[in-house]
Short mmCIF file of C-alpha atoms and ligand atoms in Angstrom, two decimals:
data_model
loop_
_atom_site.label_atom_id
_atom_site.label_comp_id
_atom_site.label_asym_id
_atom_site.label_seq_id
_atom_site.Cartn_x
_atom_site.Cartn_y
_atom_site.Cartn_z
CA UNK A 1 -60.44 21.62 -31.59
CA UNK A 2 -61.21 25.05 -33.07
CA UNK A 3 -62.05 28.08 -30.94
CA UNK A 4 -65.81 27.77 -31.40
CA UNK A 5 -65.78 24.10 -30.39
CA UNK A 6 -63.65 24.99 -27.38
CA UNK A 7 -66.11 27.72 -26.36
CA UNK A 8 -69.05 25.35 -26.84
CA UNK A 9 -67.38 22.75 -24.61
CA UNK A 10 -66.65 25.33 -21.92
CA UNK A 11 -70.14 26.92 -21.89
CA UNK A 12 -71.78 23.47 -21.96
CA UNK A 13 -69.82 22.53 -18.83
CA UNK A 14 -70.75 25.82 -17.18
CA UNK A 15 -74.45 25.34 -17.96
CA UNK A 16 -74.31 21.82 -16.54
CA UNK A 17 -72.79 23.31 -13.37
CA UNK A 18 -75.41 26.09 -13.18
CA UNK A 19 -78.29 25.11 -10.86
CA UNK A 20 -81.55 25.76 -12.69
CA UNK A 21 -84.58 27.66 -11.41
CA UNK A 22 -87.32 26.05 -13.50
CA UNK A 23 -89.95 28.75 -13.66
CA UNK A 24 -92.92 26.74 -14.92
CA UNK A 25 -93.68 23.10 -14.14
CA UNK A 26 -96.65 20.95 -13.16
CA UNK A 27 -94.63 19.24 -10.45
CA UNK A 28 -95.58 19.17 -6.79
CA UNK A 29 -93.61 18.38 -3.66
CA UNK A 30 -94.09 15.08 -1.85
CA UNK A 31 -96.53 16.80 0.53
CA UNK A 32 -99.07 16.79 -2.31
CA UNK A 33 -99.02 12.98 -2.44
CA UNK A 34 -100.05 11.25 -5.66
CA UNK A 35 -100.34 14.58 -7.47
CA UNK A 36 -96.56 14.24 -7.97
CA UNK A 37 -96.05 11.89 -10.94
CA UNK A 38 -92.80 9.94 -11.38
CA UNK A 39 -91.45 6.66 -12.83
CA UNK A 40 -91.49 4.89 -16.16
CA UNK A 41 -95.25 4.36 -16.47
CA UNK A 42 -95.88 8.08 -15.93
CA UNK A 43 -93.09 8.97 -18.37
CA UNK A 44 -94.63 6.73 -21.04
CA UNK A 45 -98.19 7.99 -20.57
CA UNK A 46 -97.16 11.69 -20.80
CA UNK A 47 -99.81 13.32 -22.96
CA UNK A 48 -97.26 14.21 -25.62
CA UNK A 49 -96.65 10.46 -26.15
CA UNK A 50 -100.35 9.62 -26.00
CA UNK A 51 -100.94 11.94 -28.97
CA UNK A 52 -98.04 10.34 -30.85
CA UNK A 53 -99.24 6.82 -29.99
CA UNK A 54 -102.56 7.36 -31.77
CA UNK A 55 -100.70 8.43 -34.90
CA UNK A 56 -99.00 5.02 -34.97
CA UNK A 57 -102.17 3.16 -34.03
CA UNK A 58 -105.11 5.14 -35.51
CA UNK A 59 -107.25 2.00 -35.55
CA UNK A 60 -107.47 1.96 -31.74
CA UNK A 61 -110.59 3.80 -30.49
CA UNK A 62 -109.78 6.53 -27.98
CA UNK A 63 -112.17 5.03 -25.43
CA UNK A 64 -110.51 1.61 -25.58
CA UNK A 65 -107.18 3.22 -24.71
CA UNK A 66 -108.57 5.31 -21.88
CA UNK A 67 -110.30 2.25 -20.41
CA UNK A 68 -106.93 0.56 -19.97
CA UNK A 69 -104.99 0.86 -16.70
CA UNK A 70 -102.02 3.26 -16.61
CA UNK A 71 -99.68 0.23 -16.77
CA UNK A 72 -101.48 -1.19 -19.79
CA UNK A 73 -101.41 2.21 -21.52
CA UNK A 74 -97.67 2.45 -20.80
CA UNK A 75 -97.04 -1.05 -22.21
CA UNK A 76 -98.96 -0.20 -25.38
CA UNK A 77 -97.02 3.04 -25.85
CA UNK A 78 -93.68 1.36 -25.04
CA UNK A 79 -94.21 -1.47 -27.53
CA UNK A 80 -95.57 0.81 -30.25
CA UNK A 81 -93.13 3.73 -30.11
CA UNK A 82 -90.02 2.22 -28.48
CA UNK A 83 -90.00 -1.44 -29.62
CA UNK A 84 -91.86 -1.63 -32.95
CA UNK A 85 -90.57 1.79 -34.04
CA UNK A 86 -87.62 4.09 -33.29
CA UNK A 87 -88.25 6.69 -30.51
CA UNK A 88 -87.18 9.51 -32.78
CA UNK A 89 -89.60 12.30 -31.68
CA UNK A 90 -88.48 14.80 -28.99
CA UNK A 91 -90.89 13.41 -26.39
CA UNK A 92 -89.88 9.83 -27.13
CA UNK A 93 -86.14 10.63 -27.22
CA UNK A 94 -86.70 12.29 -23.85
CA UNK A 95 -87.60 8.97 -22.26
CA UNK A 96 -84.42 7.42 -23.70
CA UNK A 97 -82.29 10.33 -22.43
CA UNK A 98 -83.87 10.00 -18.99
CA UNK A 99 -83.26 6.24 -18.76
CA UNK A 100 -79.68 6.76 -19.95
CA UNK A 101 -78.98 9.50 -17.35
CA UNK A 102 -80.51 7.24 -14.68
CA UNK A 103 -77.87 4.67 -15.62
CA UNK A 104 -80.22 2.13 -17.15
CA UNK A 105 -79.19 0.09 -20.19
CA UNK A 106 -81.32 1.77 -22.90
CA UNK A 107 -81.03 -1.35 -25.01
CA UNK A 108 -83.27 -3.06 -22.43
CA UNK A 109 -86.69 -3.49 -24.00
CA UNK A 110 -88.22 -5.45 -21.13
CA UNK A 111 -90.45 -2.89 -19.44
CA UNK A 112 -90.80 -4.91 -16.25
CA UNK A 113 -87.02 -4.87 -15.78
CA UNK A 114 -87.07 -1.09 -16.18
CA UNK A 115 -89.96 -0.84 -13.74
CA UNK A 116 -87.91 -2.77 -11.17
CA UNK A 117 -85.35 0.06 -11.12
CA UNK A 118 -87.96 2.65 -10.15
CA UNK A 119 -89.56 0.35 -7.58
CA UNK A 120 -86.37 0.66 -5.56
CA UNK A 121 -86.96 4.34 -4.70
CA UNK A 122 -89.17 6.13 -2.18
CA UNK A 123 -90.76 9.33 -3.47
CA UNK A 124 -88.54 11.46 -1.23
CA UNK A 125 -85.35 9.68 -2.31
CA UNK A 126 -86.32 9.88 -5.96
CA UNK A 127 -86.98 13.63 -5.72
CA UNK A 128 -83.46 14.06 -4.32
CA UNK A 129 -82.04 11.82 -7.05
CA UNK A 130 -83.74 13.66 -9.93
CA UNK A 131 -82.86 17.12 -8.59
CA UNK A 132 -79.24 16.00 -8.28
CA UNK A 133 -79.07 14.42 -11.75
CA UNK A 134 -80.77 17.37 -13.49
CA UNK A 135 -78.99 20.04 -11.37
CA UNK A 136 -82.29 21.84 -10.92
CA UNK A 137 -82.35 23.70 -7.58
CA UNK A 138 -85.90 25.11 -7.67
CA UNK A 139 -89.10 24.29 -9.52
CA UNK A 140 -92.13 26.54 -9.62
CA UNK A 141 -95.32 24.53 -9.38
CA UNK A 142 -98.71 25.17 -10.95
CA UNK A 143 -101.09 25.52 -8.03
CA UNK A 144 -104.87 25.43 -8.30
CA UNK A 145 -106.61 27.07 -5.32
CA UNK A 146 -109.87 25.39 -6.37
CA UNK A 147 -108.46 21.86 -6.15
CA UNK A 148 -109.58 20.27 -2.85
CA UNK A 149 -106.42 18.14 -2.51
CA UNK A 150 -104.29 21.27 -2.97
CA UNK A 151 -106.42 23.19 -0.46
CA UNK A 152 -105.75 20.47 2.11
CA UNK A 153 -101.98 20.89 1.71
CA UNK A 154 -102.06 24.69 1.83
CA UNK A 155 -104.40 24.69 4.80
CA UNK A 156 -101.96 22.30 6.46
CA UNK A 157 -98.95 24.58 6.00
CA UNK A 158 -97.91 24.05 2.38
CA UNK A 159 -95.25 22.00 0.56
CA UNK A 160 -92.52 22.08 3.33
CA UNK A 161 -89.82 21.65 0.70
CA UNK A 162 -87.97 24.84 -0.28
CA UNK A 163 -87.14 23.38 -3.70
CA UNK A 164 -90.83 23.69 -4.67
CA UNK A 165 -92.24 27.19 -4.96
CA UNK A 166 -95.82 28.13 -5.73
CA UNK A 167 -97.47 29.81 -8.68
CA UNK A 168 -101.10 30.87 -8.22
CA UNK A 169 -102.78 29.60 -11.37
CA UNK A 170 -105.98 31.43 -12.31
CA UNK A 171 -107.37 29.61 -15.36
CA UNK A 172 -110.74 28.58 -13.81
CA UNK A 173 -111.30 32.08 -12.38
CA UNK A 174 -110.33 34.03 -15.49
CA UNK A 175 -111.35 31.71 -18.32
CA UNK A 176 -114.57 30.34 -16.87
CA UNK A 177 -115.74 32.81 -14.23
CA UNK A 178 -119.42 31.88 -14.50
CA UNK A 179 -118.68 28.30 -13.44
CA UNK A 180 -116.22 29.48 -10.82
CA UNK A 181 -118.66 31.51 -8.74
CA UNK A 182 -119.92 28.45 -6.85
CA UNK A 183 -116.33 27.42 -6.09
CA UNK A 184 -115.69 30.89 -4.67
CA UNK A 185 -118.84 30.57 -2.57
CA UNK A 186 -117.63 27.18 -1.25
CA UNK A 187 -114.54 28.98 0.07
CA UNK A 188 -116.71 31.57 1.82
CA UNK A 189 -116.40 34.34 -0.77
CA UNK A 190 -119.87 35.70 -1.48
CA UNK A 191 -119.18 36.28 -5.17
CA UNK A 192 -121.95 36.51 -7.75
CA UNK A 193 -121.98 36.25 -11.53
CA UNK A 194 -122.28 40.03 -11.95
CA UNK A 195 -118.81 41.62 -11.93
CA UNK A 196 -119.90 44.88 -10.29
CA UNK A 197 -117.62 46.93 -7.95
CA UNK A 198 -118.57 44.91 -4.85
CA UNK A 199 -117.93 41.61 -6.59
CA UNK A 200 -114.61 42.77 -7.97
CA UNK A 201 -113.57 43.62 -4.42
CA UNK A 202 -114.50 40.08 -3.38
CA UNK A 203 -112.35 38.62 -6.14
CA UNK A 204 -109.45 40.84 -5.08
CA UNK A 205 -109.89 39.57 -1.52
CA UNK A 206 -109.86 35.98 -2.82
CA UNK A 207 -106.59 36.64 -4.64
CA UNK A 208 -105.00 38.32 -1.61
CA UNK A 209 -106.07 35.48 0.65
CA UNK A 210 -104.39 32.87 -1.55
CA UNK A 211 -101.31 35.01 -2.08
CA UNK A 212 -100.92 35.26 1.69
CA UNK A 213 -101.38 31.49 2.00
CA UNK A 214 -99.29 30.27 -0.96
CA UNK A 215 -96.65 33.02 -1.10
CA UNK A 216 -96.48 32.44 -4.88
CA UNK A 217 -93.61 33.60 -7.10
CA UNK A 218 -96.19 34.85 -9.58
CA UNK A 219 -99.84 34.61 -10.62
CA UNK A 220 -100.44 32.86 -13.95
CA UNK A 221 -103.04 32.09 -16.58
CA UNK A 222 -103.08 30.39 -19.96
CA UNK A 223 -104.95 32.33 -22.64
CA UNK A 224 -106.42 31.53 -26.08
CA UNK A 225 -105.11 33.03 -29.34
CA UNK A 226 -108.26 35.22 -29.33
CA UNK A 227 -107.32 36.83 -26.00
CA UNK A 228 -108.26 40.51 -25.91
CA UNK A 229 -108.65 43.14 -23.22
CA UNK A 230 -111.19 45.25 -25.14
CA UNK A 231 -113.94 42.67 -25.64
CA UNK A 232 -115.87 43.44 -22.46
CA UNK A 233 -115.41 39.83 -21.33
CA UNK A 234 -115.37 38.69 -17.72
CA UNK A 235 -111.75 37.72 -18.30
CA UNK A 236 -110.75 41.21 -19.43
CA UNK A 237 -112.52 42.83 -16.47
CA UNK A 238 -111.07 40.38 -13.97
CA UNK A 239 -107.53 40.85 -15.30
CA UNK A 240 -107.79 44.65 -15.55
CA UNK A 241 -109.70 45.34 -12.34
CA UNK A 242 -108.73 42.48 -10.04
CA UNK A 243 -105.58 40.58 -11.01
CA UNK A 244 -103.37 43.49 -12.07
CA UNK A 245 -104.24 45.78 -9.15
CA UNK A 246 -103.48 42.89 -6.78
CA UNK A 247 -100.26 42.10 -8.67
CA UNK A 248 -99.25 45.73 -8.14
CA UNK A 249 -100.30 45.67 -4.46
CA UNK A 250 -98.32 42.51 -3.72
CA UNK A 251 -95.50 43.30 -6.18
CA UNK A 252 -96.08 39.96 -7.90
CA UNK A 253 -95.44 39.27 -11.59
CA UNK A 254 -98.37 38.18 -13.73
CA UNK A 255 -97.51 35.33 -16.10
CA UNK A 256 -99.54 35.13 -19.30
CA UNK A 257 -99.20 31.98 -21.41
CA UNK A 258 -100.85 32.98 -24.65
CA UNK A 259 -101.98 30.98 -27.67
CA UNK A 260 -103.47 27.70 -26.47
CA UNK A 261 -106.63 26.35 -28.12
CA UNK A 262 -108.07 24.08 -25.45
CA UNK A 263 -109.45 20.65 -26.37
CA UNK A 264 -109.58 20.92 -30.16
CA UNK A 265 -109.81 17.14 -29.91
CA UNK A 266 -111.54 16.47 -26.56
CA UNK A 267 -111.13 12.69 -26.99
CA UNK A 268 -107.39 13.13 -26.39
CA UNK A 269 -107.82 14.77 -22.99
CA UNK A 270 -104.74 16.83 -22.01
CA UNK A 271 -103.24 15.81 -25.36
CA UNK A 272 -106.15 17.44 -27.16
CA UNK A 273 -105.02 21.08 -26.91
CA UNK A 274 -103.65 22.95 -29.91
CA UNK A 275 -102.02 26.25 -30.85
CA UNK A 276 -103.03 29.47 -32.57
CA UNK A 277 -101.30 32.77 -33.41
CA UNK A 278 -102.28 35.45 -30.91
CA UNK A 279 -102.28 39.25 -31.18
CA UNK A 280 -99.08 40.48 -29.53
CA UNK A 281 -100.58 44.00 -29.50
CA UNK A 282 -102.69 42.85 -26.53
CA UNK A 283 -99.50 42.06 -24.59
CA UNK A 284 -98.03 45.44 -25.58
CA UNK A 285 -101.22 47.20 -24.49
CA UNK A 286 -101.16 45.61 -21.04
CA UNK A 287 -97.45 46.41 -20.56
CA UNK A 288 -98.14 49.99 -21.58
CA UNK A 289 -101.27 50.45 -19.46
CA UNK A 290 -99.80 48.79 -16.37
CA UNK A 291 -96.17 50.03 -16.35
CA UNK A 292 -95.71 49.16 -12.66
CA UNK A 293 -96.72 45.52 -13.10
CA UNK A 294 -94.11 42.93 -14.16
CA UNK A 295 -95.38 40.67 -16.95
CA UNK A 296 -93.90 37.22 -17.57
CA UNK A 297 -95.03 36.14 -21.03
CA UNK A 298 -94.64 33.04 -23.11
CA UNK A 299 -96.49 32.54 -26.39
CA UNK A 300 -97.30 29.19 -27.90
CA UNK A 301 -97.19 30.04 -31.59
CA UNK A 302 -93.79 30.04 -33.32
CA UNK A 303 -95.15 32.96 -35.39
CA UNK A 304 -95.49 35.11 -32.25
CA UNK A 305 -91.90 34.75 -31.07
CA UNK A 306 -90.22 37.57 -32.99
CA UNK A 307 -93.06 39.97 -32.11
CA UNK A 308 -92.69 39.04 -28.43
CA UNK A 309 -88.98 39.87 -28.56
CA UNK A 310 -89.68 43.25 -30.16
CA UNK A 311 -92.45 43.96 -27.62
CA UNK A 312 -89.96 43.21 -24.83
CA UNK A 313 -87.59 45.80 -26.33
CA UNK A 314 -90.40 48.35 -26.03
CA UNK A 315 -91.49 47.50 -22.48
CA UNK A 316 -89.01 46.95 -19.64
CA UNK A 317 -91.79 45.34 -17.58
CA UNK A 318 -92.12 42.50 -20.10
CA UNK A 319 -90.00 39.38 -19.48
CA UNK A 320 -90.31 36.70 -22.17
CA UNK A 321 -89.75 33.15 -20.94
CA UNK A 322 -89.50 29.60 -22.20
CA UNK A 323 -90.05 27.69 -25.41
CA UNK A 324 -93.46 26.48 -24.41
CA UNK A 325 -94.96 23.03 -25.23
CA UNK A 326 -95.03 22.61 -29.05
CA UNK A 327 -92.01 24.94 -29.23
CA UNK A 328 -89.88 22.81 -26.91
CA UNK A 329 -88.13 21.02 -29.76
CA UNK A 330 -84.40 21.51 -30.49
CA UNK A 331 -84.88 23.02 -33.95
CA UNK A 332 -87.27 25.67 -32.58
CA UNK A 333 -85.53 26.22 -29.22
CA UNK A 334 -82.39 27.03 -31.17
CA UNK A 335 -84.19 29.58 -33.37
CA UNK A 336 -86.04 31.26 -30.49
CA UNK A 337 -83.00 31.39 -28.18
CA UNK A 338 -80.85 32.90 -30.91
CA UNK A 339 -83.36 35.67 -31.73
CA UNK A 340 -83.87 36.41 -28.02
CA UNK A 341 -80.12 36.75 -27.41
CA UNK A 342 -79.80 38.89 -30.54
CA UNK A 343 -82.71 41.18 -29.61
CA UNK A 344 -82.76 41.08 -25.79
CA UNK A 345 -79.27 40.07 -24.73
CA UNK A 346 -79.43 38.42 -21.31
CA UNK A 347 -82.76 40.04 -20.30
CA UNK A 348 -84.90 36.98 -20.91
CA UNK A 349 -85.45 33.51 -19.48
CA UNK A 350 -84.69 31.09 -22.34
CA UNK A 351 -86.44 28.00 -21.04
CA UNK A 352 -88.74 26.28 -18.60
CA UNK A 353 -89.41 22.55 -18.57
CA UNK A 354 -93.20 22.41 -18.17
CA UNK A 355 -92.44 19.02 -16.62
CA UNK A 356 -95.51 17.04 -15.59
CA UNK A 357 -93.51 14.00 -14.52
CA UNK A 358 -90.62 14.52 -12.09
CA UNK A 359 -88.15 12.46 -14.17
CA UNK A 360 -88.71 14.79 -17.13
CA UNK A 361 -86.51 17.39 -15.42
CA UNK A 362 -83.60 15.15 -16.44
CA UNK A 363 -84.23 15.09 -20.18
CA UNK A 364 -85.88 18.46 -20.65
CA UNK A 365 -82.92 20.24 -19.11
CA UNK A 366 -80.29 17.98 -20.70
CA UNK A 367 -81.75 18.73 -24.13
CA UNK A 368 -82.26 22.46 -23.45
CA UNK A 369 -78.82 23.05 -21.91
CA UNK A 370 -77.25 21.51 -25.02
CA UNK A 371 -79.07 23.87 -27.38
CA UNK A 372 -78.63 26.96 -25.19
CA UNK A 373 -74.90 26.20 -24.92
CA UNK A 374 -74.63 25.96 -28.70
CA UNK A 375 -76.34 29.30 -29.24
CA UNK A 376 -74.47 31.08 -26.45
CA UNK A 377 -71.13 29.74 -27.75
CA UNK A 378 -71.83 31.32 -31.12
CA UNK A 379 -72.63 34.69 -29.52
CA UNK A 380 -69.45 34.58 -27.42
CA UNK A 381 -67.39 33.46 -30.42
CA UNK A 382 -68.61 36.40 -32.47
CA UNK A 383 -67.50 38.72 -29.65
CA UNK A 384 -64.05 37.15 -29.39
CA UNK A 385 -63.56 37.55 -33.14
CA UNK A 386 -63.74 41.31 -32.45
CA UNK A 387 -61.21 41.05 -29.67
CA UNK A 388 -63.67 40.94 -26.76
CA UNK A 389 -62.39 38.79 -23.88
CA UNK A 390 -65.00 36.35 -22.53
CA UNK A 391 -63.88 34.86 -19.24
CA UNK A 392 -65.25 31.77 -17.49
CA UNK A 393 -66.45 34.12 -14.76
CA UNK A 394 -68.41 36.14 -17.35
CA UNK A 395 -70.02 33.00 -18.70
CA UNK A 396 -70.93 31.76 -15.21
CA UNK A 397 -72.46 35.13 -14.37
CA UNK A 398 -74.45 35.15 -17.60
CA UNK A 399 -75.66 31.59 -17.12
CA UNK A 400 -76.76 32.36 -13.56
CA UNK A 401 -78.70 35.37 -14.81
CA UNK A 402 -80.73 33.60 -17.48
CA UNK A 403 -81.14 30.17 -15.84
CA UNK A 404 -80.61 30.70 -12.12
CA UNK A 405 -83.65 32.79 -11.34
CA UNK A 406 -81.83 36.15 -11.04
CA UNK A 407 -84.39 37.74 -13.36
CA UNK A 408 -87.33 36.48 -11.32
CA UNK A 409 -86.40 35.60 -7.76
CA UNK A 410 -85.07 38.62 -5.88
O1 LIG B 1 -101.21 25.62 -19.51
C1 LIG B 1 -100.17 24.99 -19.26
O2 LIG B 1 -99.52 25.12 -18.19
C2 LIG B 1 -99.65 24.00 -20.29
O3 LIG B 1 -98.25 23.92 -20.18
C3 LIG B 1 -100.25 22.62 -20.04
O4 LIG B 1 -101.65 22.75 -20.00
C4 LIG B 1 -99.85 21.61 -21.12
O5 LIG B 1 -100.68 20.47 -21.04
C5 LIG B 1 -98.44 21.16 -20.96
O6 LIG B 1 -98.11 20.49 -20.01
C6 LIG B 1 -97.51 21.55 -21.96
O7 LIG B 1 -96.30 21.23 -21.91
ZN1 LIG B 2 -97.64 24.14 -18.29
#
């Protein structure tokens, strides 16, 4: 085995042994009940696979598919992508990786036999099993303060599972304020459509109230490619005069996920969102104008990645994270991780899973650890060729920094 292969083997083992803090997921603890998705039928009906299914079966009307039960949808997707074709896409391979890591015989094509395996677990036991298999120690949820079922859990004391931490997600408030006013009123906040000084104070109070209740790791919002702060929009005013002052007051990072075009094909539901190149100057402007706020930023367009790295070199309060959504594919994760290490060293968070189904922690982190290990090995190898000594302890420290939450969780 040559030196690079040896390094790759060693760093891969270290990454496997490094407990992951997964900084963006759509997972919820068991306290949230059915909101937590897990098992083979949920894996197969993941919206990534729904989009791919319709490419194999374009003759099926969207409505006919959506009228099927979840089990029937899963059977259709299983037969189409996994039996009649080869599960070669990243989302499809992910299901195979997951079944393999769970110890199932991936040659088994009988879906009911696979279902029987999952039927043997309680939700609580399966959470423990998946966290152990994936070596994820903490997941940060996506929490919607306007969702009645979420409100019930938070009003009842919260997730009561330290592995699940909150993120206060602000999409309805920031991206559709006009339709959010009534929801604010329902919670006792006498907001109105006009964003005058009094109303902005009410929104700040709303944010503080939910921060006190959720104790979130950060506040977050997804933003379109057209996102601007100088367009006089409700969103710009709410971010500049409510969210960022509150972020400063509570010393909370603000996570901006920039570049999503919502529902370009509404018939696909969650699978109907797309991507567009955003203006990274807007991110730079916010980092410049709010130097005492920490910004977590991920951008959806591959074309924005290099600019985001350069922006992070200019602003120490900018922390790039993850290879989001359509970027979470080995060929692109490799490219992005390499340019981040080259431009930012260890001052970035290379990945998050965005898992919507608990079991996805297994494959998303197995696939990402493999790529990150490859790229890190090359960086270490280049150092050793110049006589630098890279010890196991160094590699463990570095892995902890970029994957163990050191950059985010104090
Ligand atoms: O805005 C988001 O958090 C996105 O990650 C989701 O809306 C998206 O559907 C997703 O799960 C991508 O992986
Ligand atoms: Zn997400």
